[in-house]
Amino acid sequence: MTHSTSSERPSNAPVVLRIILAVICLLPAAIGLLIIGAIFAAFVYEGFRFKASDEVWMQLFLGGAAILVLVPAIAIGVILRFARWGRAPWASLVLAIIVGGAGALASGMLQTTVVPGDTESYMLLMLFSIAGIAIGALPPFLHWWNSRKDA
């Protein structure tokens, strides 16, 4: 009876693929954050209001930028959850803070575009804002929270 005692190391291919996927996911998220930042700079420059002619465009750009941040954040959160990296829970916390902050900032700017008295649009905006922040920021935050209890 022969026993194989070769010390075969497990392949690093899954780790490398996760890193590549995370970097690919960071690109649209970075673009979305840049768009939100640029719109915020214009928002501050205009006195915390948008020009009336720009409101519709700002709604479109902010909504698109929020999606560009949210979708990759979900993928990166999943990658971090299954990563074998010791600092993955802390990276999840940073991800949760960035997603929550970007969502709150976009929601705050979008609130100024709602016509006063239009409660239906305001309620839909709040519903989608809360849902987006919860879907994007809560899972990475819980990853950090649960790993903190295990340590």
Coordinates of C-alpha atoms in Angstrom, one line a residue, residues 2-148:
T2 CA 1.5 3.3 -1.1
H3 CA 0.7 6.6 0.7
S4 CA 1.3 9.8 -1.1
T5 CA 2.9 12.3 1.1
S6 CA 3.4 15.0 -1.4
S7 CA 2.8 18.5 -0.1
E8 CA 0.6 19.9 -2.8
R9 CA -0.4 23.4 -2.2
P10 CA -3.9 24.4 -3.1
S11 CA -4.2 26.6 -6.1
N12 CA -4.3 30.3 -5.8
A13 CA -6.5 30.7 -8.9
P14 CA -9.7 31.4 -6.9
V15 CA -8.0 34.1 -4.9
V16 CA -6.5 35.8 -8.0
L17 CA -9.9 35.6 -9.7
R18 CA -11.6 37.3 -6.7
I19 CA -9.1 40.1 -6.7
I20 CA -9.5 40.6 -10.5
L21 CA -13.3 40.6 -10.1
A22 CA -13.1 43.1 -7.2
V23 CA -10.9 45.5 -9.2
I24 CA -13.2 45.2 -12.2
C25 CA -16.1 46.1 -9.9
L26 CA -14.3 49.0 -8.4
L27 CA -14.2 50.8 -11.8
P28 CA -17.9 51.6 -12.1
A29 CA -18.2 52.3 -8.4
A30 CA -15.3 54.8 -8.7
I31 CA -17.0 56.5 -11.7
G32 CA -20.3 56.7 -9.8
L33 CA -18.6 58.2 -6.7
L34 CA -16.8 60.8 -9.0
I35 CA -20.1 61.7 -10.6
I36 CA -21.8 62.2 -7.2
G37 CA -18.8 64.2 -6.0
A38 CA -18.9 66.5 -9.1
I39 CA -22.7 67.0 -8.8
F40 CA -22.2 67.8 -5.0
A41 CA -19.6 70.4 -5.9
A42 CA -22.1 72.0 -8.3
F43 CA -24.8 71.7 -5.7
V44 CA -22.7 73.6 -3.1
Y45 CA -21.6 76.2 -5.7
E46 CA -25.2 76.9 -6.6
G47 CA -26.1 77.5 -2.9
F48 CA -27.4 74.0 -2.0
R49 CA -29.9 74.1 -4.9
F50 CA -29.9 73.1 -8.5
K51 CA -30.8 75.5 -11.3
A52 CA -34.4 74.9 -12.3
S53 CA -33.3 73.9 -15.8
D54 CA -30.8 71.3 -14.4
E55 CA -33.1 69.5 -11.9
V56 CA -34.3 66.9 -14.3
W57 CA -30.7 66.2 -15.5
M58 CA -29.5 66.0 -11.9
Q59 CA -32.1 63.4 -11.1
L60 CA -31.0 61.3 -14.0
F61 CA -27.3 61.6 -13.3
L62 CA -27.7 61.1 -9.5
G63 CA -29.9 58.0 -10.1
G64 CA -27.4 56.6 -12.6
A65 CA -24.4 57.3 -10.3
A66 CA -26.2 55.7 -7.3
I67 CA -26.7 52.6 -9.4
L68 CA -23.1 52.7 -10.5
V69 CA -22.1 52.6 -6.8
L70 CA -24.7 50.2 -5.6
V71 CA -24.4 47.3 -8.0
P72 CA -20.6 46.9 -7.7
A73 CA -20.9 47.4 -3.9
I74 CA -23.1 44.3 -3.7
A75 CA -20.6 42.3 -5.7
I76 CA -17.6 43.5 -3.7
G77 CA -19.5 42.8 -0.5
V78 CA -20.0 39.2 -1.6
I79 CA -16.3 38.9 -2.5
L80 CA -15.3 40.3 0.9
R81 CA -17.6 38.0 2.7
F82 CA -15.9 34.9 1.2
A83 CA -12.4 36.3 1.2
R84 CA -9.7 34.5 3.2
W85 CA -8.1 37.8 4.0
G86 CA -7.8 38.8 7.7
R87 CA -8.8 42.4 7.1
A88 CA -11.8 41.6 5.0
P89 CA -14.3 42.6 7.8
W90 CA -12.6 46.0 8.1
A91 CA -12.8 46.4 4.3
S92 CA -16.5 45.6 4.5
L93 CA -16.9 48.3 7.1
V94 CA -15.3 50.8 4.8
L95 CA -17.4 49.7 2.0
A96 CA -20.6 50.1 4.1
I97 CA -19.6 53.6 5.1
I98 CA -18.8 54.6 1.5
V99 CA -22.1 53.1 0.1
G100 CA -24.2 54.6 3.0
G101 CA -22.6 58.0 2.7
A102 CA -22.9 58.1 -1.1
G103 CA -26.5 57.0 -0.9
A104 CA -27.4 59.6 1.8
L105 CA -25.6 62.3 -0.1
A106 CA -27.4 61.5 -3.4
S107 CA -30.7 61.2 -1.6
G108 CA -30.2 64.6 0.1
M109 CA -29.5 66.3 -3.2
L110 CA -32.4 64.6 -4.9
Q111 CA -34.8 65.8 -2.1
T112 CA -34.2 69.4 -3.4
T113 CA -35.5 68.4 -6.8
V114 CA -38.9 67.2 -5.6
V115 CA -41.7 69.7 -6.2
P116 CA -43.1 71.0 -2.9
G117 CA -46.3 69.3 -2.1
D118 CA -45.6 66.3 -4.3
T119 CA -45.8 63.7 -1.5
E120 CA -45.9 60.7 -3.8
S121 CA -42.6 61.5 -5.5
Y122 CA -41.0 62.3 -2.1
M123 CA -42.2 59.0 -0.6
L124 CA -40.9 57.1 -3.6
L125 CA -37.6 58.8 -3.4
M126 CA -37.3 58.0 0.3
L127 CA -38.4 54.4 -0.3
F128 CA -35.8 53.8 -3.0
S129 CA -33.1 55.6 -1.0
I130 CA -33.6 53.6 2.1
A131 CA -33.9 50.4 0.1
G132 CA -30.7 51.2 -1.8
I133 CA -28.7 52.0 1.3
A134 CA -30.0 48.9 3.1
I135 CA -29.2 46.6 0.2
G136 CA -25.8 48.1 -0.4
A137 CA -24.5 49.0 3.1
L138 CA -26.2 46.6 5.5
P139 CA -24.7 43.3 4.4
P140 CA -21.1 44.6 4.5
F141 CA -21.8 46.2 7.9
L142 CA -23.2 43.0 9.2
H143 CA -20.2 41.1 7.9
W144 CA -18.0 43.4 10.0
W145 CA -20.3 43.2 13.0
N146 CA -20.5 39.4 13.1
S147 CA -16.7 39.0 12.6
R148 CA -16.2 41.4 15.5

